[in-house]
Amino acid sequence: MAGSASFSVGGGRADLYEGRMTLFVVLACIVAASGGLIFGYDIGISGGVTSMDDFLENFFPTVEHHKNQLTRNQDYCKYNNQALTTFTSSLYISALIASFGASFVTRRYGRRPSILFGGLSFLVGAALNAAAVNLSMLILGRILLGVGVGFGNQAVPLYLSEMAPAKFRGALNIMFQLAITIGIVVANMINYGTATVRPWGWRISLGLAGVPALLMFVGGLFLPETPNSLIERGNLDKGRALLEKIRGTKTVDAEFEDLVQASEKANAVKYPFRNILEKRNRPQLILAILIPFFQQLTGINAIMFYAPVLFKSIGFGGNASLYSAVITGAVNVVATLVSIFTVDKWGRRILFLEAGVQMFLSQVVIGIILGEKFGGAKELSKGFAVLVVIVICIYVSSFAWSWGPLGWLVPSEIFPLETRSAGQSITVSVNMLFTFVIAQSFLAMLCHFQYGIFLFFAAWVAVMSLFVYFFLPETKNVPIEEMINVWRQHWFWKQIVPAVDTYAAVQRPSVVVHSQ
Ligand code: BGC
């Protein structure tokens, strides 16, 4: 039965793992998670900046002109301009490509170098953007920001999932998403302030992106590498010493053996991107593609990027719209905490499924209110405008404890070591591709579908929830290097994944893991 695919530890010998959550691991994870700040800051800043008149006048004068000339029944189309969306989207294309470079660096040289490089590139991009005097400088800056995000989003989730003890992996990994949401809301607040600094407030908004980048880079200098990566690259003694340190105990034999075994398999694999196409990696590959695809099809970024624009389009004044964006941003942060506290107790599936219902219903309600009460000659009354903001908050909160954090957590924890880095870069690139597609098309879709856009996303939420129900196994508390057992026990995937681990059987007969 589909829903019964939940196991507490996934078989294997997880019970033999020892160790607790040490202060050292928590600190390392906080520092690494700060990598999420750069991504979040950018998501939060772009929407606000692209609705600032001074910024538009400087770089996109036609949008400014067009906006001021619209009649009421073109409300939904105020900001529909391809050049403007290219500004927002260029970062995502660059991050998409960069994530493949990051995959190579992360596997060959370690997780930490990718984090450092990501921070540095973002820093330079921020400086270029703040100083931009023409569109080329602006776009070049965004490309560098994209490289930063590509490296950060590829390396940080892996880093967190590998450092964390299995029992707390969900919570520690979600600190990445928490950092993303903090980045978004801080950026929203900064925009709120800089919108009043005329005519160059937008430069402050774009330049301050350097602060989280600096944090990520300087913090990264102090980070240890993960034991998994040290062992994979042949540093067994160092890897064991680090494992003892982060688990706070000398009895780490079972986990260490699993890591050594995983690294032997990893080293037998020369071409991870070819290996990932093999049948035994099929379930992970499918999820690495579908999870980020679905995450974006929730429609969250229609709200995150364009909240101020969206609120303006549906009739809020300039300040009121930025203010509402700050409210949704704050809800996003607080609701992420819910998943931190529950994901390792209740599991991933329940969060996905509950949120699926909540997101579906709230989108339908928003669609109905806007359909009935707004557009054409109708103005959204104050009461309904407030109602829309409340329902948007209900929607955002459910995303924040489900597809937001789990969209990064699940792909980072399901791959075996040999394909983990390649798998994560596929996830990043699919995520970026569809973030790009949504960013690029949302304003046009809003213009043509109008309120129907919310019903469109609601339909996707229904599809993805069904997918989770049938095809996503529970991964809570399963040690990362024992994840293979989860597929072997799943009603559907067990037909695809071989029952015996062929590499392990040949190389280390004493530690073959048993499926239940
Ligand atoms: C997603 C972003 C989104 C953010 C909102 C992230 O997990 O990848 O696209 O904007 O969550 O909090």
XYZ file of N, CA and C and ligand atoms in Angstrom, residues 39 43 177 180-181 184 295-296 300-301 304 332 399 404 408 431 435, ligand 1:
63
model
N 20.800 33.348 -1.467
C 19.710 32.969 -2.373
C 18.435 33.720 -1.973
N 16.086 36.591 -3.918
C 14.657 36.405 -4.223
C 13.862 37.599 -3.699
N 16.958 26.278 4.475
C 15.720 26.946 4.057
C 15.379 28.098 4.995
N 17.236 30.907 3.836
C 16.624 31.457 2.617
C 15.481 32.406 3.007
N 14.629 31.935 3.923
C 13.451 32.746 4.263
C 13.862 34.021 5.004
N 15.008 36.430 2.452
C 13.893 37.038 1.714
C 13.271 38.176 2.524
N 8.300 21.723 -6.757
C 8.446 22.849 -5.820
C 8.130 24.168 -6.514
N 8.631 24.318 -7.724
C 8.376 25.568 -8.428
C 6.939 25.666 -8.932
N 5.013 29.257 -5.673
C 5.508 30.095 -4.580
C 6.223 31.352 -5.072
N 6.985 31.205 -6.161
C 7.768 32.373 -6.567
C 6.954 33.433 -7.284
N 6.736 35.174 -4.118
C 7.988 35.679 -3.540
C 8.641 36.774 -4.387
N 6.611 33.333 6.268
C 7.474 32.319 5.654
C 8.560 31.844 6.630
N 3.502 26.179 2.410
C 4.701 25.941 1.581
C 5.932 25.903 2.480
N 9.001 23.976 0.531
C 10.152 24.866 0.660
C 11.363 24.109 1.178
N 14.605 20.927 -0.788
C 16.074 20.863 -0.752
C 16.572 19.685 0.070
N 15.576 23.051 -10.485
C 14.958 24.103 -9.673
C 15.131 25.464 -10.349
N 12.384 27.891 -11.870
C 12.280 29.212 -11.245
C 12.334 30.244 -12.368
C 12.641 27.842 -3.130
C 12.560 29.222 -3.685
C 11.512 30.001 -2.937
C 11.762 29.975 -1.457
C 10.672 30.650 -0.687
C 12.904 27.913 -1.672
O 12.966 26.634 -1.141
O 13.637 27.100 -3.789
O 12.304 29.152 -5.053
O 11.497 31.321 -3.358
O 11.893 28.648 -1.013
O 10.869 30.583 0.678
